[in-house]
Amino acid sequence: MILRFDDRLNTVLKGPTPSGTIATLQWRQIVDILAQRPENLVTEDVRNGLMRLHELAPHVSESERLASVKTLRGRLQSIPLMTYLCADQSPICEEAVRCARLSDAEWAELIPLLSTEAQSVVEEQIVLGPLAKRALPGTGIKDNVLELRPAKSAMGRADAASANPSEAEKPEQQPLSQIGELVAKIEDYRKTHARPVGERSDPPVPIAASEMGRPVNSMRFETDDAGQIIWCDTAPRTAVIGLSIAHPGFGNCSGPDAAGASAFRNRMPMRNARMRLVGSPIVAGEWRMTASPRFDNQSGRFRGFVGRLERAEPLDRALRTQDQLRTQVQMQQLVHELRTPLNAVIGFAEIIEQQLFGPVSSDYRTLAAKILFEGRRLLNGIDDLDVAAKRDSGNLEQGDGTTKAAWLIERIHHRLSDLAASRRVALSLVVSGRPSDFARDADTVERIFTRLLSTCIMVCEEGEAIDGVLETKAGLEPINEFTVSMPQNMRSQTAAQLLDPSSPEDGEPGQTPLLGVGFSLRLVKNLLHSCGGNLLIGDGKITLTLPGLPTSDINLIGTELE
């Protein structure tokens, strides 16, 4: 069977642009696919792939982007991807050049698309062939022609004779037509591409004093068919007119990123493409560009782009807010869709296990008890995801109020007694002295204690004991300190390992927290930080602290609940 086309890229690009860890994974997938020769990829997919990389860039750190490029060593053969990567930060550009595996002709095709800075990197890092050397700026035409065509014609021999008569007869004969054709191509290239990237075709005009004022944050613009801005509305004309959106901007040059330049070349709409403007303080800085191509109604001839530029910082902040709101809504919808049927399953399991509708055999009751246990465990995991998402987005509600310490310990002991019994773990919680009330609402404090202790219980081996002591450290601002013994399975790991959500889990399925020990402990730590508390791990124990209410009477009377 012959593979006619490669649809992997199209498959990866399905769905909306992700964020977080998924964004990094998708970035790596797209880069890995685009790195190969694009003969088997649909051209539209390649364009969409580059656009998706542009959309993912704000969600992927520079270190992650650099790491993904390093994995392409010896496999990077795509000129479109090379153009994009060389428009990134300098370390990524340098690594892409080192990883590339291009022919002399392909380097010659790529070099004119790069900035002066990136061209310098190529010249320093790579041993270039004659075609690629000819593509570098600032090289004489005649010398390059001779280098590109070692076998010279009569014209070549005449030039060589004038420079070194003793070497004049060494070159072999070659038809004049080939030299003429080559020179014509070079002259044509120089006429269309010789201007440095990001430089205006006409000399810059000094900005008049009357045009100096407050920085502009938004402007509409139009370009000609070469990509040069010919009109803008709010910015001073001399600060913007003549700048190009056709070539990536590097260093101290104005211009778009590689994705924006690629969209211009392919006459594709741009959405929030990066654009850098230099020069006048009124317009200097990072911008986002949204624009569309326009064509003549009668001839269909391309006439340029029309669009809008907006300052990057306020726009990026608005986009991040929109992403956070979108993520929160999606998470709430997911939690609702999972929690509703799960509650129904738990309810039916309770009916069977408690024989509310009549006698049930012991086998069915045992199965119902297992379903009930796993259902509640899954429900707790869903709640943890919901709490973590709200906390990360800054939308976790914390009520006002206080929490009595004795009431909290008694309630936690009651809530977790069934879980401890099912795991055959002895749970002992002690209140030392007369502790201060917690200076936080009951729901928040109960959530923190429940998450911590349930995690410890799930990690325990059968027959272990969990001992917890709550006491108040007196002072002008009392601190309630709760110390719990660490399960044996956790004592061999460092605090960093225990708080790492990616650490591998020991134990059989169903015998550890649903989302892992690292996720659970990190959630507890983040919730504590939100309340002005802290989580400490070490010396075989876990200690959490929370602010207490001032009190003048703290005794050392112990009350134990077992």
Coordinates of C-alpha atoms in Angstrom, one line a residue:
M1 CA 0.0 0.0 0.0
I2 CA 1.4 3.5 -0.9
L3 CA 1.0 6.3 1.5
R4 CA -0.5 9.2 -0.5
F5 CA -0.5 11.7 2.3
D6 CA 0.2 12.1 6.0
D7 CA -2.9 13.2 8.0
R8 CA -1.2 13.1 11.5
L9 CA -0.9 16.8 11.6
N10 CA -4.5 17.4 10.8
T11 CA -5.4 14.9 13.5
V12 CA -3.3 16.8 16.1
L13 CA -4.8 20.1 15.1
K14 CA -8.4 19.1 15.7
G15 CA -10.1 20.8 18.6
P16 CA -9.5 24.1 20.3
T17 CA -6.1 25.5 21.3
P18 CA -5.2 23.9 24.7
S19 CA -3.3 25.4 27.6
G20 CA -1.1 24.2 30.5
T21 CA 0.6 20.9 30.2
I22 CA -1.5 19.9 27.2
A23 CA -0.3 22.9 25.3
T24 CA 3.3 21.8 25.8
L25 CA 2.5 18.3 24.7
Q26 CA 0.8 19.6 21.6
W27 CA 3.6 21.9 20.8
R28 CA 6.1 19.0 20.9
Q29 CA 3.8 16.9 18.6
I30 CA 3.4 19.6 16.0
V31 CA 7.1 20.5 16.0
D32 CA 8.0 16.8 15.6
I33 CA 5.6 16.3 12.7
L34 CA 6.5 19.6 10.9
A35 CA 10.3 18.9 11.3
Q36 CA 10.1 16.2 8.6
R37 CA 10.1 16.9 4.9
P38 CA 6.6 18.2 4.1
E39 CA 6.1 16.4 0.8
N40 CA 3.4 14.1 2.3
L41 CA 1.7 16.9 4.3
V42 CA -1.1 18.9 2.9
T43 CA 0.0 22.5 2.4
E44 CA -3.0 23.8 4.3
D45 CA -2.1 21.6 7.3
V46 CA 1.4 23.0 7.4
R47 CA 0.0 26.5 7.5
N48 CA -2.4 25.6 10.2
G49 CA 0.4 23.9 12.1
L50 CA 2.5 27.0 12.1
M51 CA -0.6 29.1 13.2
R52 CA -1.2 26.6 16.0
L53 CA 2.4 27.0 17.2
H54 CA 1.9 30.7 17.2
E55 CA -1.2 30.3 19.4
L56 CA 0.5 27.9 21.7
A57 CA 3.6 30.0 22.2
P58 CA 2.3 32.1 25.1
H59 CA 1.4 28.8 27.0
V60 CA 4.8 27.1 26.4
S61 CA 7.9 28.3 28.3
E62 CA 11.1 29.1 26.5
S63 CA 12.8 26.2 28.2
E64 CA 10.2 23.8 27.0
R65 CA 10.4 25.1 23.4
L66 CA 14.1 24.8 23.5
A67 CA 13.9 21.2 24.8
S68 CA 11.5 20.2 22.0
V69 CA 13.9 21.6 19.4
K70 CA 16.8 19.6 20.9
T71 CA 14.9 16.4 20.3
L72 CA 15.0 17.1 16.5
R73 CA 18.8 16.8 16.2
G74 CA 19.5 15.6 12.7
R75 CA 15.8 15.4 11.8
L76 CA 14.9 19.0 11.2
Q77 CA 14.3 19.2 7.4
S78 CA 11.4 21.6 7.1
I79 CA 12.1 25.1 5.7
P80 CA 8.8 26.5 7.0
L81 CA 9.5 25.3 10.5
M82 CA 13.1 26.5 10.4
T83 CA 11.8 30.0 9.4
Y84 CA 9.5 30.0 12.4
L85 CA 12.0 28.7 14.9
C86 CA 14.7 31.1 13.8
A87 CA 12.3 33.9 14.6
D88 CA 12.1 32.8 18.2
Q89 CA 14.5 33.7 21.0
S90 CA 18.3 33.4 20.3
P91 CA 18.9 30.0 22.1
I92 CA 16.0 28.4 20.2
C93 CA 17.3 29.9 16.9
E94 CA 20.8 28.6 17.5
E95 CA 19.6 25.1 18.5
A96 CA 17.4 24.9 15.4
V97 CA 20.3 25.8 13.2
R98 CA 22.4 23.1 14.9
C99 CA 19.6 20.5 14.5
A100 CA 18.9 21.2 10.8
R101 CA 19.7 18.8 8.1
L102 CA 19.3 20.7 4.9
S103 CA 21.0 20.5 1.5
D104 CA 23.0 23.4 0.1
A105 CA 20.1 24.4 -2.1
E106 CA 17.7 24.3 0.9
W107 CA 20.0 26.5 3.0
A108 CA 20.1 28.9 0.0
E109 CA 16.3 29.0 -0.1
L110 CA 16.1 29.5 3.7
I111 CA 18.7 32.2 4.4
P112 CA 16.9 35.0 2.5
L113 CA 13.9 34.4 4.7
L114 CA 15.8 34.9 7.9
S115 CA 16.8 38.1 9.8
T116 CA 20.3 39.4 9.8
E117 CA 20.8 38.1 13.3
A118 CA 19.6 34.6 12.3
Q119 CA 21.8 34.7 9.2
S120 CA 24.8 35.4 11.4
V121 CA 23.9 32.4 13.5
V122 CA 23.8 30.2 10.4
E123 CA 27.1 31.6 9.1
E124 CA 28.8 30.9 12.5
Q125 CA 27.3 27.4 13.2
I126 CA 27.2 25.8 9.8
V127 CA 29.8 24.9 7.1
L128 CA 27.8 26.3 4.2
G129 CA 28.0 25.2 0.6
P130 CA 28.5 27.5 -2.4
L131 CA 24.8 28.1 -3.0
A132 CA 24.1 29.0 0.7
K133 CA 27.2 31.2 0.8
R134 CA 25.9 33.1 -2.2
A135 CA 22.6 33.7 -0.4
L136 CA 24.3 35.5 2.5
P137 CA 24.1 39.3 2.2
G138 CA 27.1 41.4 1.4
T139 CA 28.8 38.9 -0.9
G140 CA 30.0 40.0 -4.4
I141 CA 28.1 38.6 -7.3
K142 CA 31.1 37.7 -9.4
D143 CA 32.9 35.8 -6.7
N144 CA 29.8 33.8 -5.9
V145 CA 29.2 33.0 -9.5
L146 CA 32.7 31.6 -9.8
E147 CA 32.2 29.6 -6.6
L148 CA 28.8 28.3 -7.8
R149 CA 30.2 27.3 -11.1
P150 CA 33.7 26.0 -10.8
A151 CA 33.8 25.0 -14.4
K152 CA 33.9 28.5 -16.0
S153 CA 33.0 29.6 -19.5
A154 CA 35.0 32.0 -21.6
M155 CA 33.6 34.8 -19.5
G156 CA 34.8 33.1 -16.4
R157 CA 38.3 32.4 -17.8
A158 CA 38.7 36.1 -18.8
D159 CA 37.9 37.1 -15.2
A160 CA 40.2 34.5 -13.8
A161 CA 43.0 35.6 -16.2
S162 CA 42.8 39.2 -15.0
A163 CA 43.1 38.1 -11.4
N164 CA 45.7 35.2 -11.8
P165 CA 47.0 34.6 -15.3
S166 CA 48.7 31.4 -14.3
E167 CA 45.3 29.9 -13.4
A168 CA 43.4 31.1 -16.4
E169 CA 43.6 27.9 -18.4
K170 CA 42.6 25.5 -15.6
P171 CA 38.8 25.8 -15.7
E172 CA 36.9 23.6 -18.0
Q173 CA 34.6 24.9 -20.8
Q174 CA 30.9 25.6 -19.9
P175 CA 28.2 27.1 -22.1
L176 CA 27.7 30.9 -21.8
S177 CA 24.0 30.4 -21.5
Q178 CA 24.3 28.8 -18.0
I179 CA 26.4 31.7 -16.6
G180 CA 24.0 34.2 -18.1
E181 CA 21.0 32.4 -16.7
L182 CA 22.6 32.3 -13.2
V183 CA 23.6 35.9 -13.3
A184 CA 20.1 36.9 -14.3
K185 CA 18.6 34.9 -11.4
I186 CA 21.0 36.6 -9.0
E187 CA 20.2 40.0 -10.3
D188 CA 16.5 39.3 -10.1
Y189 CA 16.9 38.1 -6.5
R190 CA 18.9 41.2 -5.5
K191 CA 16.2 43.5 -6.9
T192 CA 13.4 41.8 -4.9
H193 CA 15.2 40.6 -1.7
A194 CA 18.3 42.7 -1.2
R195 CA 16.7 45.1 1.3
P196 CA 17.5 44.0 4.9
V197 CA 14.6 42.4 6.8
G198 CA 12.5 45.0 8.7
E199 CA 14.2 48.0 7.0
R200 CA 12.1 50.5 5.1
S201 CA 12.7 51.1 1.4
D202 CA 12.9 54.9 1.8
P203 CA 15.0 56.7 4.4
P204 CA 13.2 57.2 7.8
V205 CA 11.7 60.6 8.2
P206 CA 12.4 62.4 11.6
I207 CA 9.3 62.7 13.8
A208 CA 8.0 66.2 14.1
A209 CA 7.9 67.7 17.5
S210 CA 4.1 68.3 17.1
E211 CA 3.6 64.6 16.6
M212 CA 5.3 63.7 19.9
G213 CA 2.7 62.8 22.6
R214 CA 1.2 60.1 24.7
P215 CA 1.9 56.5 23.5
V216 CA -0.7 55.0 21.2
N217 CA -2.4 51.7 22.3
S218 CA -4.4 50.9 19.2
M219 CA -4.4 51.7 15.5
R220 CA -6.0 50.7 12.3
F221 CA -3.7 50.3 9.2
E222 CA -3.5 49.3 5.6
T223 CA -0.6 48.0 3.6
D224 CA 0.3 47.8 -0.1
D225 CA 0.9 44.5 -1.9
A226 CA 4.5 44.4 -0.8
G227 CA 3.5 44.6 2.9
Q228 CA 4.5 48.2 3.7
I229 CA 2.1 50.2 5.8
I230 CA 0.6 53.0 3.7
W231 CA -2.0 54.3 6.1
C232 CA -2.8 54.4 9.8
D233 CA -5.4 56.3 11.8
T234 CA -4.2 57.2 15.3
A235 CA -0.4 56.9 15.3
P236 CA 1.9 59.6 13.7
R237 CA 2.4 58.8 10.1
T238 CA 6.1 59.3 10.2
A239 CA 6.4 56.7 13.0
V240 CA 4.5 53.9 11.2
I241 CA 4.2 54.6 7.4
G242 CA 6.7 52.5 5.5
L243 CA 7.1 49.7 8.1
S244 CA 6.7 46.2 6.7
I245 CA 4.6 43.3 7.9
A246 CA 6.0 41.0 5.3
H247 CA 9.3 40.0 6.9
P248 CA 10.0 38.9 10.6
G249 CA 11.6 41.5 12.7
F250 CA 14.7 40.8 14.8
G251 CA 17.0 42.8 17.0
N252 CA 16.3 46.5 16.6
C253 CA 14.1 46.1 13.5
S254 CA 10.4 46.4 13.3
G255 CA 8.4 43.5 12.0
P256 CA 6.1 40.6 12.8
D257 CA 7.0 37.2 14.1
A258 CA 7.5 34.3 11.6
A259 CA 3.8 33.3 11.8
G260 CA 2.7 36.8 10.8
A261 CA 5.2 37.0 8.0
S262 CA 4.1 33.5 6.8
A263 CA 0.5 34.6 6.8
F264 CA 1.3 37.6 4.7
R265 CA 3.2 35.5 2.1
N266 CA 0.3 33.0 1.9
R267 CA -2.4 35.7 1.9
M268 CA -3.9 34.3 5.0
P269 CA -5.8 36.1 7.8
M270 CA -3.9 36.9 10.9
R271 CA -5.3 36.7 14.4
N272 CA -3.2 38.3 17.3
A273 CA 0.1 37.8 15.5
R274 CA 3.0 39.3 17.3
M275 CA 4.4 42.6 15.9
R276 CA 7.3 44.6 17.2
L277 CA 7.6 48.4 16.5
V278 CA 10.8 50.3 17.2
G279 CA 11.7 54.0 17.0
S280 CA 9.3 56.6 18.3
P281 CA 8.3 56.1 22.0
I282 CA 4.7 56.7 20.9
V283 CA 4.6 53.4 19.1
A284 CA 7.6 51.4 20.3
G285 CA 6.9 48.1 21.9
E286 CA 5.2 44.8 21.4
W287 CA 1.9 44.7 19.6
R288 CA -0.7 42.1 18.5
M289 CA -1.9 42.3 14.9
T290 CA -5.2 41.1 13.5
A291 CA -5.6 41.6 9.8
S292 CA -7.1 40.2 6.6
P293 CA -5.9 40.3 2.9
R294 CA -7.9 42.4 0.4
F295 CA -8.2 41.8 -3.3
D296 CA -9.4 43.9 -6.3
N297 CA -13.1 43.3 -6.9
Q298 CA -12.6 43.2 -10.7
S299 CA -9.2 41.7 -11.4
G300 CA -8.8 39.7 -8.2
R301 CA -5.3 41.1 -7.8
F302 CA -3.9 41.1 -4.2
R303 CA -3.8 44.7 -2.9
G304 CA -2.4 44.2 0.6
F305 CA -3.7 43.8 4.2
V306 CA -6.0 45.8 6.3
G307 CA -6.3 45.3 10.0
R308 CA -5.7 46.6 13.5
L309 CA -2.7 46.7 15.9
E310 CA -3.2 46.7 19.7
R311 CA -0.7 46.9 22.5
A312 CA 0.3 43.4 23.6
E313 CA 0.2 43.9 27.4
P314 CA -3.5 44.9 27.8
L315 CA -4.6 42.6 25.0
D316 CA -2.7 39.6 26.5
R317 CA -4.1 40.4 29.9
A318 CA -7.6 40.4 28.4
L319 CA -7.0 37.2 26.5
R320 CA -5.6 35.5 29.7
T321 CA -8.7 36.6 31.6
Q322 CA -10.9 35.1 28.8
D323 CA -9.0 31.9 28.8
Q324 CA -9.3 31.6 32.6
L325 CA -13.1 32.3 32.4
R326 CA -13.4 29.8 29.6
T327 CA -11.4 27.2 31.5
Q328 CA -13.5 27.7 34.6
V329 CA -16.8 27.3 32.8
Q330 CA -15.5 24.2 31.1
M331 CA -14.3 22.7 34.4
Q332 CA -17.6 23.5 36.1
Q333 CA -19.5 21.9 33.2
L334 CA -17.3 18.8 33.4
V335 CA -17.7 18.5 37.1
H336 CA -21.4 18.8 36.8
E337 CA -21.6 16.2 34.1
L338 CA -19.5 13.8 36.1
R339 CA -21.0 14.5 39.6
T340 CA -24.7 14.1 38.6
P341 CA -24.6 10.4 37.3
L342 CA -22.0 9.5 40.0
N343 CA -24.3 10.7 42.8
A344 CA -27.0 8.5 41.3
V345 CA -24.7 5.5 41.3
I346 CA -23.7 6.2 44.9
G347 CA -27.4 6.5 45.9
F348 CA -28.4 3.2 44.3
A349 CA -25.4 1.5 45.9
E350 CA -26.4 2.8 49.4
I351 CA -30.0 1.5 48.8
I352 CA -28.7 -2.0 48.0
E353 CA -26.0 -2.0 50.7
Q354 CA -28.5 -0.9 53.4
Q355 CA -31.3 -3.1 52.1
L356 CA -33.7 -0.1 52.0
F357 CA -36.0 -1.8 49.4
G358 CA -35.9 -5.2 51.0
P359 CA -33.5 -8.1 51.7
V360 CA -30.5 -8.5 49.5
S361 CA -28.0 -11.4 49.4
S362 CA -24.6 -10.9 51.0
D363 CA -22.8 -11.1 47.6
Y364 CA -24.8 -8.2 46.2
R365 CA -24.3 -6.2 49.4
T366 CA -20.5 -6.8 49.2
L367 CA -20.5 -5.6 45.5
A368 CA -22.6 -2.6 46.5
A369 CA -20.2 -1.7 49.3
K370 CA -17.3 -1.8 46.8
I371 CA -19.2 0.4 44.4
L372 CA -20.1 2.8 47.2
F373 CA -16.4 3.0 48.3
E374 CA -15.1 3.6 44.7
G375 CA -17.9 6.0 43.9
R376 CA -17.1 8.2 47.0
R377 CA -13.4 8.0 46.2
L378 CA -14.1 9.2 42.6
L379 CA -16.4 11.9 43.9
N380 CA -13.7 13.2 46.2
G381 CA -11.3 13.3 43.2
I382 CA -13.7 15.3 41.2
D383 CA -14.2 17.7 44.0
D384 CA -10.4 18.1 44.3
L385 CA -10.1 18.9 40.6
D386 CA -12.9 21.5 41.0
V387 CA -11.3 23.1 44.0
A388 CA -7.8 23.1 42.4
A389 CA -9.2 24.7 39.2
K390 CA -11.0 27.4 41.2
R391 CA -8.0 28.1 43.3
D392 CA -5.7 28.5 40.3
S393 CA -8.1 30.8 38.6
G394 CA -8.5 32.9 41.8
N395 CA -12.2 32.1 42.0
L396 CA -12.2 29.9 45.1
E397 CA -14.7 31.4 47.5
Q398 CA -13.7 31.6 51.1
G399 CA -16.5 32.5 53.5
D400 CA -16.1 34.7 56.6
G401 CA -16.2 33.3 60.1
T402 CA -14.3 31.2 62.6
T403 CA -14.1 27.5 63.4
K404 CA -14.0 26.0 66.9
A405 CA -11.1 23.6 67.2
A406 CA -12.8 20.9 69.3
W407 CA -15.8 20.8 67.0
L408 CA -13.5 20.4 64.0
I409 CA -11.5 17.5 65.4
E410 CA -14.6 15.7 66.4
R411 CA -16.2 16.2 63.0
I412 CA -13.1 15.1 61.1
H413 CA -12.8 12.0 63.3
H414 CA -16.4 11.1 62.6
R415 CA -16.1 11.7 58.8
L416 CA -13.0 9.6 58.4
S417 CA -13.8 6.8 60.8
D418 CA -15.4 4.6 58.0
L419 CA -12.4 5.1 55.7
A420 CA -10.0 4.3 58.5
A421 CA -12.0 1.2 59.4
S422 CA -12.0 0.0 55.8
R423 CA -8.3 0.4 55.6
R424 CA -7.8 -1.1 59.1
V425 CA -6.0 2.0 60.2
A426 CA -6.2 3.3 63.8
L427 CA -7.0 7.0 63.8
S428 CA -6.2 9.0 66.9
L429 CA -6.7 12.8 67.0
V430 CA -5.8 14.7 70.1
V431 CA -6.6 18.3 71.2
S432 CA -3.8 19.6 73.4
G433 CA -4.8 22.2 75.9
R434 CA -7.5 24.7 75.1
P435 CA -6.7 25.7 71.5
S436 CA -7.8 28.9 69.9
D437 CA -10.6 29.0 67.4
F438 CA -9.4 29.0 63.8
A439 CA -9.6 32.4 62.1
R440 CA -11.1 30.9 59.0
D441 CA -14.6 29.6 58.0
A442 CA -15.6 26.0 58.8
D443 CA -15.9 24.8 55.2
T444 CA -12.4 25.9 54.3
V445 CA -10.7 24.5 57.4
E446 CA -12.6 21.2 57.2
R447 CA -11.7 20.8 53.5
I448 CA -8.0 21.2 54.4
F449 CA -8.0 18.7 57.3
T450 CA -10.1 16.2 55.4
R451 CA -7.8 16.2 52.4
L452 CA -4.7 15.8 54.4
L453 CA -5.9 13.0 56.7
S454 CA -7.7 11.0 54.0
T455 CA -4.5 11.1 51.9
C456 CA -2.5 9.7 54.9
I457 CA -5.0 7.0 55.6
M458 CA -5.1 5.9 52.0
V459 CA -1.3 5.5 52.0
C460 CA -1.1 3.5 55.2
E461 CA -0.5 -0.2 55.3
E462 CA -3.0 -2.4 57.1
G463 CA -2.6 -2.2 60.9
E464 CA -0.8 1.2 60.9
A465 CA -1.8 4.1 63.1
I466 CA -2.3 7.7 62.3
D467 CA -1.7 10.0 65.3
G468 CA -2.6 13.7 65.1
V469 CA -2.2 16.5 67.7
L470 CA -3.6 20.0 67.6
E471 CA -2.2 22.7 69.7
T472 CA -2.0 26.5 69.8
K473 CA 1.3 28.4 69.7
A474 CA 0.5 31.4 71.9
G475 CA 1.4 35.0 70.9
L476 CA 0.0 38.2 69.7
E477 CA -1.1 36.3 66.6
P478 CA -1.8 32.7 67.8
I479 CA -1.0 29.9 65.4
N480 CA -2.9 26.6 65.4
E481 CA -0.5 23.8 64.7
F482 CA -1.6 20.3 63.7
T483 CA 1.0 17.6 63.5
V484 CA 0.2 14.1 62.1
S485 CA 2.5 11.1 61.9
M486 CA 3.7 10.2 58.5
P487 CA 2.7 6.8 57.0
Q488 CA 5.7 4.4 56.6
N489 CA 5.3 4.4 52.8
M490 CA 5.9 8.2 52.7
R491 CA 9.0 8.3 55.0
S492 CA 11.5 7.2 52.4
Q493 CA 10.7 10.2 50.2
T494 CA 11.8 13.8 50.4
A495 CA 9.3 16.7 50.8
A496 CA 10.0 17.6 47.1
Q497 CA 9.1 14.1 46.0
L498 CA 6.0 13.9 48.0
L499 CA 4.7 17.3 46.6
D500 CA 5.5 16.4 43.0
P501 CA 2.3 15.4 41.2
S502 CA 4.3 13.5 38.5
S503 CA 6.0 11.2 41.0
P504 CA 5.1 7.5 40.4
E505 CA 2.6 6.0 42.8
D506 CA 3.2 2.8 44.8
G507 CA 0.4 0.5 45.6
E508 CA -2.4 -1.2 43.7
P509 CA -5.3 0.7 42.0
G510 CA -7.8 1.8 44.6
Q511 CA -5.3 1.8 47.4
T512 CA -3.9 5.3 46.9
P513 CA -5.6 8.7 46.4
L514 CA -7.4 8.9 43.1
L515 CA -5.2 11.8 41.8
G516 CA -2.1 10.8 43.6
V517 CA -0.3 11.7 46.8
G518 CA 1.6 14.6 45.1
F519 CA -1.6 16.2 43.8
S520 CA -3.4 15.9 47.1
L521 CA -0.6 17.3 49.3
R522 CA 0.1 20.1 46.8
L523 CA -3.7 21.0 46.9
V524 CA -3.5 21.1 50.7
K525 CA -0.4 23.3 50.6
N526 CA -2.0 25.7 48.1
L527 CA -5.2 25.9 50.2
L528 CA -3.2 26.6 53.3
H529 CA -1.3 29.4 51.5
S530 CA -4.6 30.9 50.5
C531 CA -5.5 31.1 54.2
G532 CA -2.3 32.4 55.5
G533 CA -1.0 29.0 56.6
N534 CA 1.7 26.6 55.6
L535 CA 2.5 22.9 55.2
L536 CA 5.8 21.4 56.5
I537 CA 7.1 17.9 55.8
G538 CA 10.0 16.3 57.6
D539 CA 11.2 14.2 60.5
G540 CA 8.6 11.6 60.0
K541 CA 5.7 14.0 60.4
I542 CA 3.5 16.4 58.5
T543 CA 2.7 19.8 60.1
L544 CA 0.1 22.3 59.0
T545 CA -0.4 25.7 60.5
L546 CA -3.4 28.1 60.3
P547 CA -4.0 31.5 62.0
G548 CA -5.9 31.3 65.3
L549 CA -8.0 33.8 67.2
P550 CA -6.3 35.7 70.1
T551 CA -7.2 34.2 73.5
S552 CA -6.0 35.0 77.0
D553 CA -6.5 31.6 78.6
I554 CA -4.6 28.7 77.1
N555 CA -4.2 25.7 79.5
L556 CA -2.5 22.4 78.9
I557 CA -5.4 20.0 79.3
G558 CA -5.5 17.2 76.8
T559 CA -8.7 15.7 75.3
E560 CA -8.4 12.6 73.2
L561 CA -10.8 11.3 70.6
E562 CA -10.2 7.8 69.3

